Structure formats: C-alpha cells, structure tokens
PDB file of C-alpha atoms in Angstrom:
ATOM      1  CA  MET A   1      -0.130  -0.330  -0.184  1.00 51.00           C
ATOM      2  CA  LYS A   2       1.744   3.304  -1.213  1.00 54.00           C
ATOM      3  CA  ILE A   3       1.297   6.326   1.566  1.00 55.00           C
ATOM      4  CA  LYS A   4       0.671   9.507  -0.153  1.00 57.00           C
ATOM      5  CA  ASP A   5       3.262  12.370   0.220  1.00 58.00           C
ATOM      6  CA  PRO A   6       2.314  14.881   2.296  1.00 59.00           C
ATOM      7  CA  ASP A   7       1.376  18.447   0.717  1.00 61.00           C
ATOM      8  CA  THR A   8       4.546  19.917   0.991  1.00 58.00           C
ATOM      9  CA  SER A   9       2.510  23.217   0.280  1.00 57.00           C
ATOM     10  CA  VAL A  10       0.255  23.160   3.312  1.00 57.00           C
ATOM     11  CA  VAL A  11       3.443  22.084   5.430  1.00 56.00           C
ATOM     12  CA  SER A  12       5.053  24.816   4.682  1.00 59.00           C
ATOM     13  CA  SER A  13       2.019  27.642   4.910  1.00 68.00           C
ATOM     14  CA  ASP A  14       1.523  26.032   8.293  1.00 73.00           C
ATOM     15  CA  LEU A  15       5.879  26.271   9.336  1.00 72.00           C
ATOM     16  CA  HIS A  16       5.321  29.896   7.919  1.00 74.00           C
ATOM     17  CA  THR A  17       2.346  30.794  10.072  1.00 83.00           C
ATOM     18  CA  HIS A  18       3.515  29.459  13.674  1.00 85.00           C
ATOM     19  CA  ALA A  19       7.093  31.279  12.650  1.00 91.00           C
ATOM     20  CA  LEU A  20       4.861  34.913  11.906  1.00 94.00           C
ATOM     21  CA  ASP A  21       2.768  34.259  15.286  1.00 92.00           C
ATOM     22  CA  ILE A  22       6.042  33.728  17.219  1.00 95.00           C
ATOM     23  CA  GLU A  23       7.460  37.121  15.932  1.00 96.00           C
ATOM     24  CA  THR A  24       4.670  38.519  16.315  1.00 97.00           C
ATOM     25  CA  SER A  25       3.939  37.807  19.964  1.00 96.00           C
ATOM     26  CA  LYS A  26       7.456  38.890  20.029  1.00 97.00           C
ATOM     27  CA  LEU A  27       6.872  42.102  19.119  1.00 98.00           C
ATOM     28  CA  ALA A  28       3.942  42.737  20.971  1.00 98.00           C
ATOM     29  CA  HIS A  29       5.786  41.513  24.244  1.00 97.00           C
ATOM     30  CA  VAL A  30       8.702  44.383  23.233  1.00 98.00           C
ATOM     31  CA  ILE A  31       6.304  47.138  22.580  1.00 98.00           C
ATOM     32  CA  SER A  32       4.115  45.600  25.580  1.00 97.00           C
ATOM     33  CA  THR A  33       7.511  46.731  27.860  1.00 97.00           C
ATOM     34  CA  LEU A  34       7.753  50.073  25.891  1.00 97.00           C
ATOM     35  CA  ALA A  35       4.311  51.230  26.420  1.00 95.00           C
ATOM     36  CA  PRO A  36       3.157  50.195  29.826  1.00 95.00           C
ATOM     37  CA  HIS A  37       0.284  52.305  29.903  1.00 91.00           C
ATOM     38  CA  GLU A  38      -2.607  53.706  27.931  1.00 90.00           C
ATOM     39  CA  GLY A  39      -2.001  56.026  24.395  1.00 89.00           C
ATOM     40  CA  THR A  40       1.056  56.649  22.845  1.00 92.00           C
ATOM     41  CA  VAL A  41       4.789  57.257  23.638  1.00 93.00           C
ATOM     42  CA  ASP A  42       6.800  58.889  21.376  1.00 94.00           C
ATOM     43  CA  LEU A  43      10.569  57.354  21.150  1.00 97.00           C
ATOM     44  CA  SER A  44      11.278  59.346  18.472  1.00 95.00           C
ATOM     45  CA  LYS A  45      14.306  61.657  20.992  1.00 94.00           C
ATOM     46  CA  HIS A  46      16.076  57.927  20.824  1.00 96.00           C
ATOM     47  CA  ILE A  47      15.093  57.337  17.228  1.00 97.00           C
ATOM     48  CA  PRO A  48      13.915  59.021  14.413  1.00 95.00           C
ATOM     49  CA  GLY A  49      10.291  58.860  13.902  1.00 95.00           C
ATOM     50  CA  LEU A  50       9.614  55.993  16.463  1.00 97.00           C
ATOM     51  CA  HIS A  51       6.428  55.384  18.255  1.00 97.00           C
ATOM     52  CA  VAL A  52       4.631  52.746  19.947  1.00 97.00           C
ATOM     53  CA  SER A  53       1.164  52.385  21.028  1.00 96.00           C
ATOM     54  CA  ARG A  54      -1.486  50.629  23.796  1.00 95.00           C
ATOM     55  CA  TYR A  55      -4.911  51.069  23.801  1.00 94.00           C
ATOM     56  CA  SER A  56      -7.084  48.830  26.157  1.00 93.00           C
ATOM     57  CA  TYR A  57     -10.822  50.389  25.248  1.00 89.00           C
ATOM     58  CA  ILE A  58     -12.312  50.431  21.881  1.00 88.00           C
ATOM     59  CA  THR A  59     -12.397  54.028  21.248  1.00 76.00           C
ATOM     60  CA  PRO A  60     -16.512  55.236  20.960  1.00 76.00           C
ATOM     61  CA  ASP A  61     -15.290  58.153  19.301  1.00 77.00           C
ATOM     62  CA  THR A  62     -12.735  58.617  16.513  1.00 83.00           C
ATOM     63  CA  ILE A  63      -9.775  60.307  17.475  1.00 86.00           C
ATOM     64  CA  LYS A  64      -8.318  63.415  15.097  1.00 89.00           C
ATOM     65  CA  THR A  65      -4.715  63.621  14.116  1.00 90.00           C
ATOM     66  CA  PHE A  66      -2.473  64.158  11.910  1.00 88.00           C
ATOM     67  CA  PHE A  67       0.216  61.964   9.990  1.00 88.00           C
ATOM     68  CA  SER A  68       3.386  62.723   8.855  1.00 87.00           C
ATOM     69  CA  THR A  69       4.679  59.843   6.294  1.00 88.00           C
ATOM     70  CA  SER A  70       4.233  56.792   8.337  1.00 93.00           C
ATOM     71  CA  LEU A  71       4.290  52.795   8.500  1.00 95.00           C
ATOM     72  CA  ILE A  72       1.929  51.211  10.639  1.00 97.00           C
ATOM     73  CA  ILE A  73       2.840  47.711  12.134  1.00 98.00           C
ATOM     74  CA  VAL A  74       0.042  46.138  14.182  1.00 98.00           C
ATOM     75  CA  ALA A  75       1.801  43.503  16.649  1.00 98.00           C
ATOM     76  CA  GLN A  76      -1.817  42.808  18.780  1.00 97.00           C
ATOM     77  CA  GLY A  77      -5.692  43.906  18.036  1.00 97.00           C
ATOM     78  CA  ALA A  78      -7.350  46.123  15.408  1.00 97.00           C
ATOM     79  CA  LYS A  79      -7.879  49.630  14.232  1.00 95.00           C
ATOM     80  CA  ALA A  80      -9.388  51.418  11.252  1.00 95.00           C
ATOM     81  CA  ILE A  81      -8.235  54.393  10.018  1.00 95.00           C
ATOM     82  CA  THR A  82      -9.974  57.112   7.832  1.00 92.00           C
ATOM     83  CA  ILE A  83      -9.090  59.819   5.290  1.00 89.00           C
ATOM     84  CA  GLU A  84     -11.997  61.356   3.315  1.00 81.00           C
ATOM     85  CA  ASN A  85     -14.196  58.831   2.516  1.00 81.00           C
ATOM     86  CA  ASN A  86     -11.772  55.958   2.760  1.00 86.00           C
ATOM     87  CA  ILE A  87     -11.682  53.987   5.480  1.00 91.00           C
ATOM     88  CA  PHE A  88      -8.651  51.240   5.809  1.00 94.00           C
ATOM     89  CA  SER A  89      -9.404  48.478   8.479  1.00 95.00           C
ATOM     90  CA  PHE A  90      -6.169  46.317   9.524  1.00 96.00           C
ATOM     91  CA  GLY A  91      -5.097  44.106  12.773  1.00 96.00           C
ATOM     92  CA  LYS A  92      -2.894  41.646  14.136  1.00 96.00           C
ATOM     93  CA  SER A  93       0.029  40.966  11.747  1.00 96.00           C
ATOM     94  CA  HIS A  94      -0.906  43.283   9.047  1.00 97.00           C
ATOM     95  CA  MET A  95       1.062  46.987   8.043  1.00 96.00           C
ATOM     96  CA  ILE A  96      -0.503  50.289   6.647  1.00 95.00           C
ATOM     97  CA  LEU A  97       1.807  52.759   4.733  1.00 93.00           C
ATOM     98  CA  LEU A  98       0.247  56.251   4.559  1.00 91.00           C
ATOM     99  CA  PRO A  99       2.503  57.905   2.334  1.00 85.00           C
ATOM    100  CA  ILE A 100       1.328  62.044   2.759  1.00 84.00           C
ATOM    101  CA  ALA A 101       1.359  63.966   5.696  1.00 87.00           C
ATOM    102  CA  LEU A 102      -2.409  64.010   5.810  1.00 88.00           C
ATOM    103  CA  PRO A 103      -5.189  64.554   9.226  1.00 90.00           C
ATOM    104  CA  LEU A 104      -6.989  61.216   9.549  1.00 92.00           C
ATOM    105  CA  ASP A 105      -9.599  59.573  12.055  1.00 92.00           C
ATOM    106  CA  ILE A 106      -8.633  56.947  14.064  1.00 93.00           C
ATOM    107  CA  GLN A 107     -10.375  54.313  16.256  1.00 93.00           C
ATOM    108  CA  ILE A 108      -9.324  51.526  18.141  1.00 94.00           C
ATOM    109  CA  THR A 109     -12.138  48.005  16.867  1.00 94.00           C
ATOM    110  CA  GLU A 110     -10.332  45.199  18.982  1.00 95.00           C
ATOM    111  CA  THR A 111      -8.723  45.264  22.030  1.00 96.00           C
ATOM    112  CA  SER A 112      -8.905  44.379  25.832  1.00 95.00           C
ATOM    113  CA  LEU A 113      -7.332  44.630  29.264  1.00 93.00           C
ATOM    114  CA  SER A 114      -6.140  41.536  28.837  1.00 94.00           C
ATOM    115  CA  HIS A 115      -5.506  41.633  25.199  1.00 96.00           C
ATOM    116  CA  PRO A 116      -4.437  45.394  24.279  1.00 96.00           C
ATOM    117  CA  TYR A 117      -3.805  46.729  21.439  1.00 97.00           C
ATOM    118  CA  LEU A 118      -0.311  47.683  20.494  1.00 98.00           C
ATOM    119  CA  GLY A 119       1.949  48.857  17.441  1.00 97.00           C
ATOM    120  CA  ILE A 120       4.861  50.618  16.441  1.00 98.00           C
ATOM    121  CA  LYS A 121       4.527  53.893  13.884  1.00 97.00           C
ATOM    122  CA  LEU A 122       7.532  54.778  12.294  1.00 97.00           C
ATOM    123  CA  GLU A 123       7.585  58.192  10.671  1.00 94.00           C
ATOM    124  CA  LEU A 124       9.735  57.799   7.091  1.00 90.00           C
ATOM    125  CA  ASP A 125      11.186  60.735   4.903  1.00 86.00           C
ATOM    126  CA  PRO A 126       9.089  60.775   1.923  1.00 80.00           C
ATOM    127  CA  GLN A 127      12.332  62.248  -0.033  1.00 79.00           C
ATOM    128  CA  LYS A 128      14.155  58.808   0.858  1.00 85.00           C
ATOM    129  CA  LEU A 129      11.245  56.793   0.232  1.00 83.00           C
ATOM    130  CA  SER A 130      10.666  58.580  -3.321  1.00 80.00           C
ATOM    131  CA  GLU A 131      14.871  57.537  -3.799  1.00 83.00           C
ATOM    132  CA  LEU A 132      13.813  53.856  -2.987  1.00 87.00           C
ATOM    133  CA  VAL A 133      10.668  53.697  -5.135  1.00 83.00           C
ATOM    134  CA  LEU A 134      13.261  55.077  -8.312  1.00 80.00           C
ATOM    135  CA  LYS A 135      15.772  53.141  -6.844  1.00 84.00           C
ATOM    136  CA  LEU A 136      13.886  49.782  -6.602  1.00 83.00           C
ATOM    137  CA  ARG A 137      11.715  50.684  -9.633  1.00 72.00           C
ATOM    138  CA  PRO A 138      14.177  52.648 -11.819  1.00 64.00           C
ATOM    139  CA  VAL A 139      12.081  51.828 -14.886  1.00 59.00           C
ATOM    140  CA  GLY A 140       8.720  52.978 -12.932  1.00 54.00           C
ATOM    141  CA  LEU A 141       5.533  52.398 -14.037  1.00 51.00           C
ATOM    142  CA  SER A 142       2.493  54.290 -15.734  1.00 50.00           C
ATOM    143  CA  PRO A 143       0.596  56.314 -12.997  1.00 52.00           C
ATOM    144  CA  VAL A 144      -3.293  55.464 -12.207  1.00 49.00           C
ATOM    145  CA  ARG A 145      -5.515  58.317 -12.248  1.00 46.00           C
ATOM    146  CA  GLN A 146      -6.774  58.048  -8.696  1.00 52.00           C
ATOM    147  CA  GLN A 147      -4.439  58.636  -5.289  1.00 56.00           C
ATOM    148  CA  THR A 148      -4.378  56.260  -2.941  1.00 68.00           C
ATOM    149  CA  LYS A 149      -4.074  57.653   0.701  1.00 81.00           C
ATOM    150  CA  GLY A 150      -3.089  54.693   2.387  1.00 87.00           C
ATOM    151  CA  HIS A 151      -1.996  50.737   1.471  1.00 90.00           C
ATOM    152  CA  ILE A 152      -2.455  47.628   3.216  1.00 93.00           C
ATOM    153  CA  ALA A 153      -0.486  44.823   3.392  1.00 93.00           C
ATOM    154  CA  ASP A 154       0.591  41.313   5.559  1.00 95.00           C
ATOM    155  CA  ALA A 155       3.671  42.253   7.362  1.00 96.00           C
ATOM    156  CA  ASP A 156       5.495  38.961   6.944  1.00 95.00           C
ATOM    157  CA  VAL A 157       8.081  37.611   9.470  1.00 96.00           C
ATOM    158  CA  SER A 158      10.777  39.346   8.282  1.00 96.00           C
ATOM    159  CA  MET A 159       9.189  42.698   8.693  1.00 97.00           C
ATOM    160  CA  ILE A 160       8.074  41.721  11.403  1.00 97.00           C
ATOM    161  CA  ASN A 161      11.737  41.154  12.758  1.00 97.00           C
ATOM    162  CA  ALA A 162      12.857  44.002  11.232  1.00 98.00           C
ATOM    163  CA  ALA A 163      10.349  45.988  13.403  1.00 98.00           C
ATOM    164  CA  ILE A 164      11.696  43.464  16.766  1.00 98.00           C
ATOM    165  CA  ARG A 165      15.037  44.598  15.949  1.00 98.00           C
ATOM    166  CA  LEU A 166      14.568  48.247  15.712  1.00 98.00           C
ATOM    167  CA  LEU A 167      13.094  48.305  18.600  1.00 98.00           C
ATOM    168  CA  GLU A 168      16.193  46.152  20.354  1.00 97.00           C
ATOM    169  CA  CYS A 169      18.002  49.254  19.638  1.00 98.00           C
ATOM    170  CA  LEU A 170      16.772  51.626  21.579  1.00 97.00           C
ATOM    171  CA  GLN A 171      18.967  49.608  25.030  1.00 95.00           C
ATOM    172  CA  ASN A 172      22.210  50.589  23.088  1.00 94.00           C
ATOM    173  CA  GLU A 173      22.690  54.253  22.181  1.00 94.00           C
ATOM    174  CA  GLU A 174      25.573  52.810  20.041  1.00 95.00           C
ATOM    175  CA  ASP A 175      22.907  50.741  18.402  1.00 97.00           C
ATOM    176  CA  ARG A 176      20.830  53.809  17.786  1.00 96.00           C
ATOM    177  CA  THR A 177      22.895  55.904  16.136  1.00 95.00           C
ATOM    178  CA  THR A 178      24.858  53.166  13.647  1.00 96.00           C
ATOM    179  CA  ILE A 179      22.403  50.213  13.576  1.00 97.00           C
ATOM    180  CA  ALA A 180      19.005  51.979  13.492  1.00 97.00           C
ATOM    181  CA  PRO A 181      19.189  54.133  10.673  1.00 96.00           C
ATOM    182  CA  LEU A 182      20.421  51.301   8.696  1.00 97.00           C
ATOM    183  CA  ILE A 183      16.955  48.863   9.626  1.00 98.00           C
ATOM    184  CA  LEU A 184      14.516  52.204   8.992  1.00 96.00           C
ATOM    185  CA  GLU A 185      16.177  51.655   5.218  1.00 96.00           C
ATOM    186  CA  GLU A 186      15.714  48.020   5.307  1.00 97.00           C
ATOM    187  CA  ILE A 187      11.891  48.676   7.068  1.00 96.00           C
ATOM    188  CA  MET A 188      10.812  51.141   3.913  1.00 93.00           C
ATOM    189  CA  ILE A 189      12.780  48.421   1.250  1.00 94.00           C
ATOM    190  CA  ARG A 190      10.709  45.760   2.450  1.00 94.00           C
ATOM    191  CA  VAL A 191       7.430  47.865   2.185  1.00 93.00           C
ATOM    192  CA  LEU A 192       9.055  48.521  -1.794  1.00 90.00           C
ATOM    193  CA  ARG A 193       8.971  44.847  -2.068  1.00 90.00           C
ATOM    194  CA  SER A 194       6.103  43.570  -0.310  1.00 90.00           C
ATOM    195  CA  PRO A 195       3.022  43.875  -2.172  1.00 86.00           C
ATOM    196  CA  ILE A 196       2.002  47.436  -1.795  1.00 85.00           C
ATOM    197  CA  GLY A 197       5.851  48.716  -3.343  1.00 83.00           C
ATOM    198  CA  VAL A 198       3.129  48.208  -6.436  1.00 77.00           C
ATOM    199  CA  SER A 199       0.382  50.586  -5.956  1.00 73.00           C
ATOM    200  CA  ILE A 200       2.678  52.645  -4.283  1.00 75.00           C
ATOM    201  CA  ALA A 201       5.200  53.505  -7.518  1.00 70.00           C
ATOM    202  CA  GLU A 202       1.794  53.091  -9.397  1.00 61.00           C
ATOM    203  CA  THR A 203       0.176  56.022  -7.252  1.00 59.00           C
ATOM    204  CA  GLY A 204       3.052  58.069  -8.491  1.00 57.00           C
ATOM    205  CA  PHE A 205       5.005  58.537  -5.136  1.00 62.00           C
ATOM    206  CA  GLY A 206       8.333  58.120  -7.297  1.00 57.00           C
ATOM    207  CA  GLU A 207       6.614  60.775  -9.790  1.00 63.00           C
ATOM    208  CA  VAL A 208       8.175  64.319 -10.115  1.00 70.00           C
ATOM    209  CA  GLU A 209       5.227  65.929  -9.449  1.00 75.00           C
ATOM    210  CA  VAL A 210       4.402  64.222  -6.386  1.00 75.00           C
ATOM    211  CA  GLN A 211       7.533  64.767  -5.148  1.00 75.00           C
ATOM    212  CA  ARG A 212       7.065  68.687  -5.811  1.00 84.00           C
ATOM    213  CA  ILE A 213       3.965  68.140  -3.248  1.00 86.00           C
ATOM    214  CA  ALA A 214       5.230  66.520  -0.864  1.00 82.00           C
ATOM    215  CA  LYS A 215       8.529  69.761  -0.754  1.00 85.00           C
ATOM    216  CA  VAL A 216       5.489  71.575  -0.329  1.00 91.00           C
ATOM    217  CA  ILE A 217       3.619  69.640   2.102  1.00 89.00           C
ATOM    218  CA  ASP A 218       7.026  69.360   4.166  1.00 87.00           C
ATOM    219  CA  TRP A 219       6.983  73.771   3.785  1.00 91.00           C
ATOM    220  CA  LEU A 220       3.738  73.631   4.789  1.00 92.00           C
ATOM    221  CA  ARG A 221       4.592  71.742   7.867  1.00 89.00           C
ATOM    222  CA  GLU A 222       7.127  73.447   8.489  1.00 90.00           C
ATOM    223  CA  ASN A 223       5.547  77.159   8.549  1.00 92.00           C
ATOM    224  CA  PHE A 224       2.141  76.244   8.911  1.00 89.00           C
ATOM    225  CA  SER A 225       1.777  79.686  11.215  1.00 92.00           C
ATOM    226  CA  GLN A 226       2.970  82.072   8.206  1.00 92.00           C
ATOM    227  CA  PRO A 227       0.652  83.707   5.337  1.00 90.00           C
ATOM    228  CA  ILE A 228       0.851  82.163   2.255  1.00 89.00           C
ATOM    229  CA  LYS A 229      -0.177  83.040  -1.398  1.00 91.00           C
ATOM    230  CA  VAL A 230      -0.730  79.841  -3.847  1.00 91.00           C
ATOM    231  CA  ALA A 231       1.467  81.583  -6.429  1.00 93.00           C
ATOM    232  CA  GLU A 232       4.305  81.132  -3.846  1.00 93.00           C
ATOM    233  CA  LEU A 233       3.885  77.506  -3.215  1.00 94.00           C
ATOM    234  CA  ALA A 234       3.260  76.896  -7.002  1.00 93.00           C
ATOM    235  CA  GLU A 235       6.816  78.864  -6.960  1.00 93.00           C
ATOM    236  CA  LEU A 236       8.592  76.607  -4.979  1.00 92.00           C
ATOM    237  CA  ALA A 237       6.889  73.290  -6.514  1.00 91.00           C
ATOM    238  CA  HIS A 238       7.994  75.275  -9.790  1.00 91.00           C
ATOM    239  CA  MET A 239       4.736  74.361 -11.320  1.00 93.00           C
ATOM    240  CA  SER A 240       2.122  77.344 -12.697  1.00 94.00           C
ATOM    241  CA  PRO A 241      -0.703  77.778 -10.106  1.00 92.00           C
ATOM    242  CA  SER A 242      -3.548  76.049 -11.879  1.00 91.00           C
ATOM    243  CA  SER A 243      -1.528  72.974 -12.387  1.00 92.00           C
ATOM    244  CA  PHE A 244       0.147  73.255  -9.302  1.00 93.00           C
ATOM    245  CA  HIS A 245      -3.678  73.744  -7.367  1.00 91.00           C
ATOM    246  CA  VAL A 246      -4.580  70.506  -9.353  1.00 90.00           C
ATOM    247  CA  HIS A 247      -1.699  68.494  -8.372  1.00 88.00           C
ATOM    248  CA  PHE A 248      -1.668  69.695  -4.485  1.00 91.00           C
ATOM    249  CA  LYS A 249      -6.163  68.317  -4.141  1.00 88.00           C
ATOM    250  CA  SER A 250      -5.175  65.005  -6.177  1.00 83.00           C
ATOM    251  CA  VAL A 251      -2.856  64.344  -3.888  1.00 83.00           C
ATOM    252  CA  THR A 252      -4.016  65.765  -0.718  1.00 86.00           C
ATOM    253  CA  SER A 253      -7.789  65.994  -1.348  1.00 85.00           C
ATOM    254  CA  MET A 254      -7.356  69.572   0.157  1.00 89.00           C
ATOM    255  CA  SER A 255      -7.013  73.062  -1.004  1.00 92.00           C
ATOM    256  CA  PRO A 256      -3.193  74.524   0.287  1.00 93.00           C
ATOM    257  CA  LEU A 257      -5.281  76.899   2.159  1.00 92.00           C
ATOM    258  CA  GLN A 258      -7.357  74.469   3.736  1.00 93.00           C
ATOM    259  CA  TYR A 259      -4.337  71.982   4.127  1.00 93.00           C
ATOM    260  CA  GLN A 260      -2.906  74.614   5.787  1.00 94.00           C
ATOM    261  CA  LYS A 261      -6.572  75.509   8.717  1.00 95.00           C
ATOM    262  CA  THR A 262      -6.104  71.691   9.223  1.00 94.00           C
ATOM    263  CA  LEU A 263      -2.736  72.396  10.354  1.00 93.00           C
ATOM    264  CA  ARG A 264      -2.961  75.297  12.530  1.00 95.00           C
ATOM    265  CA  LEU A 265      -5.815  73.539  14.210  1.00 95.00           C
ATOM    266  CA  HIS A 266      -4.505  70.319  14.991  1.00 94.00           C
ATOM    267  CA  GLU A 267      -1.305  72.600  16.295  1.00 94.00           C
ATOM    268  CA  ALA A 268      -3.300  74.446  18.140  1.00 95.00           C
ATOM    269  CA  ARG A 269      -4.781  71.746  19.845  1.00 94.00           C
ATOM    270  CA  ARG A 270      -1.333  70.016  20.610  1.00 91.00           C
ATOM    271  CA  LEU A 271       0.154  73.247  21.794  1.00 93.00           C
ATOM    272  CA  MET A 272      -2.683  73.824  24.407  1.00 94.00           C
ATOM    273  CA  LEU A 273      -2.784  69.884  25.599  1.00 90.00           C
ATOM    274  CA  ALA A 274       1.233  69.933  26.020  1.00 87.00           C
ATOM    275  CA  ASN A 275       1.151  73.556  27.926  1.00 87.00           C
ATOM    276  CA  PRO A 276      -0.637  75.587  29.983  1.00 86.00           C
ATOM    277  CA  LEU A 277      -2.100  77.761  27.180  1.00 89.00           C
ATOM    278  CA  ASP A 278      -5.564  79.298  26.782  1.00 92.00           C
ATOM    279  CA  ALA A 279      -7.361  79.316  23.346  1.00 94.00           C
ATOM    280  CA  ASN A 280      -6.610  82.158  22.533  1.00 94.00           C
ATOM    281  CA  THR A 281      -2.851  82.148  23.445  1.00 95.00           C
ATOM    282  CA  ALA A 282      -2.352  79.182  20.837  1.00 95.00           C
ATOM    283  CA  CYS A 283      -4.573  80.264  18.537  1.00 95.00           C
ATOM    284  CA  ARG A 284      -1.807  83.623  17.995  1.00 94.00           C
ATOM    285  CA  LEU A 285       0.796  80.711  17.609  1.00 95.00           C
ATOM    286  CA  VAL A 286      -0.453  78.965  15.470  1.00 95.00           C
ATOM    287  CA  GLY A 287      -1.252  82.508  13.155  1.00 95.00           C
ATOM    288  CA  TYR A 288      -4.904  82.914  13.236  1.00 95.00           C
ATOM    289  CA  ILE A 289      -5.189  86.695  13.643  1.00 93.00           C
ATOM    290  CA  SER A 290      -9.363  86.658  14.835  1.00 95.00           C
ATOM    291  CA  ASP A 291     -10.115  84.447  18.548  1.00 94.00           C
ATOM    292  CA  SER A 292     -13.880  84.246  16.878  1.00 95.00           C
ATOM    293  CA  GLN A 293     -12.934  83.260  13.977  1.00 96.00           C
ATOM    294  CA  PHE A 294     -10.035  80.119  15.544  1.00 96.00           C
ATOM    295  CA  SER A 295     -12.749  79.353  17.874  1.00 96.00           C
ATOM    296  CA  ARG A 296     -15.671  78.881  14.834  1.00 96.00           C
ATOM    297  CA  ASP A 297     -12.768  76.617  13.039  1.00 96.00           C
ATOM    298  CA  TYR A 298     -11.992  74.676  15.943  1.00 96.00           C
ATOM    299  CA  SER A 299     -15.745  73.417  17.014  1.00 96.00           C
ATOM    300  CA  ARG A 300     -16.575  72.372  13.847  1.00 94.00           C
ATOM    301  CA  PHE A 301     -13.604  70.984  13.287  1.00 93.00           C
ATOM    302  CA  PHE A 302     -13.256  69.033  16.609  1.00 92.00           C
ATOM    303  CA  GLY A 303     -17.018  69.050  17.795  1.00 91.00           C
ATOM    304  CA  ASN A 304     -16.265  71.074  20.638  1.00 92.00           C
ATOM    305  CA  PRO A 305     -15.208  74.320  21.964  1.00 94.00           C
ATOM    306  CA  PRO A 306     -11.278  74.618  22.535  1.00 95.00           C
ATOM    307  CA  SER A 307     -11.593  74.658  26.460  1.00 93.00           C
ATOM    308  CA  ARG A 308     -14.140  71.794  26.221  1.00 93.00           C
ATOM    309  CA  ASP A 309     -12.470  69.894  24.109  1.00 92.00           C
ATOM    310  CA  ILE A 310      -9.357  69.863  26.016  1.00 93.00           C
ATOM    311  CA  ALA A 311     -10.467  69.149  29.305  1.00 91.00           C
ATOM    312  CA  ARG A 312     -11.884  66.270  27.241  1.00 88.00           C
ATOM    313  CA  LEU A 313      -8.496  65.064  26.457  1.00 87.00           C
ATOM    314  CA  ARG A 314      -6.780  65.639  29.466  1.00 84.00           C
ATOM    315  CA  GLN A 315      -9.519  63.620  31.251  1.00 81.00           C
ATOM    316  CA  ASN A 316      -9.204  60.516  28.602  1.00 77.00           C
ATOM    317  CA  PRO A 317      -5.384  59.987  27.133  1.00 70.00           C
ATOM    318  CA  GLN A 318      -6.531  57.537  25.221  1.00 68.00           C
ATOM    319  CA  MET A 319      -8.153  59.592  23.058  1.00 71.00           C
ATOM    320  CA  VAL A 320      -5.022  61.561  21.957  1.00 72.00           C
ATOM    321  CA  GLU A 321      -2.789  59.344  19.301  1.00 72.00           C
TER     322      GLU A 321
END
C-alpha cells in the first residue's frame, strides 16, 4: 500500500504561519514593555520617527490626528483609519503605509484589558522613500488616475523581525545611532518589495510632480503659522498656479488653504494639551488673527469648543494619538 506524500505547500504554509505568530508575539511583548500605560509613547528622541502605542479600550469616538508619511505595524488588536471617505481596517500582523502627510481619524476596533491593541508607528522620510522607489523600480510604472491615501498588506516574518530589531536598538546608544538607521532603510525597502510596493509606485510617489507636492507639504508643516499665497507655493513646486492647485488637491484631497487651516488647528490642539495655554494664546501662535474665527473653525473641526475639547482629552488621554 502506497502512503500518500504530505502536501508540502500546506506544510510550508503552516510553518510560515507558526513562525509569524512567534515573531508577532515577540513584537507585542517588546511594545508592551515600552508602552506600559494607555496611549502613545513618543520615542523619536531616541530613534527618529518612532512611536509605540497601547490601547485597552475600544474608542467610542474617532481620534482626530495628523500623520506625516508613516508606516504602522500592528502586533495585537485592530484599528481603523479614515481619510476623507476612505476607511482602512487592519489588525494583527498587518501593516499600512500612509505616504502623504494628511489629517485622519483613528478608531481602535479590537482590544481588551488582557489583549490590548499594541502597535508601532514609524514616521518615514518621504524624500528617502521616493529615492528608494526610483532605485527599486528604475523603469517606473504608468501612474494611475486615482491617488490612494493608504496601502495595507500582511507583514511577513522578515518585516516583523526588522521591527523587533529596531526596538531592540533602544537598549544601546551606539546601536541607536549606527544600526537603527540601517534597519529603518531595510524596513522601507521591505515595504516597497511587498505587494503594496507596486501600488505605491503606481500612485506616482516616485513621480516628479508628487515629489514636488511633498516638498510643498513639508514647507507648509514647518511654516503653518505664516500667511501663504498659492502663487508662491506654486513657485516653490516649480509649477504654474493652476497646475499646482490640481496636483495638490489630487494628492491631499484639499486645497492648500484648507490644508494649512487643518495644520493650524491640530497644532493649536497639541500646544494646548502640552502646555497650560488658553485658546487665545494658541490661536495667535498658530497664525490666526481672529479669536472668534479660530473658535468657530476649531468647534466645527473637532466637534467641541477649544476649552471643552482640551478638558475632555485631559480626562481621556487614550483619545490622543
């Protein structure tokens, strides 16, 4: 009687799943150690752009925040990100790349006290990401008409392992300065070699026009309190005003002035949370001239007047990402 050989593809798949579960559990343990309390821990003073998060409760409301070019990897639990009308849901062993700095809403969708949401966020250098797109895909791809604001994929064993190694660099100062930058580049390369790498290239992230818009976005983020003229931004992007407006809205789904207003409101909120500032002071610091206009814009955007919103967030720190 001939014994049937086992299906090697099934065995290989089971081994890969087991290895992924082991690595993801390791990553969850490391994040849990670095983030022992509710909320997000900013570790960027040790490794630029690095944040880890723990959330033990499903958020009844969305968390309004502003992300730069970022990669999120989930080790435990699940969350949903809403950008404009696009909802991106992802959970354990998933990663999402957000290529352009945009305002977004976050909601924790799967968590508990015994198994909290645990994730890592890396703020990436968009210029470096563009360079890697061109390096890995020198021939390029035909850009698609519709810009995609987020890209989700499964994180494989190698990606999870790279995230663990990056966090382990926190234990040694020399590793933080010499090895961590290499691992960050490795992580970006692995993202671009993953199934979402093609999508990132297709949406034009390696294209000259998108790089120029990204340059303007960087300028706006550093100079949000300054008055702006669209013609001057267009000149910075080396585009005509009409072409610049079209490309900017294609990438961000907002006009430059709307983008600046959103930046100002988020920065005002951050300043009031981090410092004992009143709304009028924060209003002036972010470039508003009219207190009443600031209050109206803030209430419309965040759902509550500044003082009430800040009091609510201080009572519920888990609502701040």
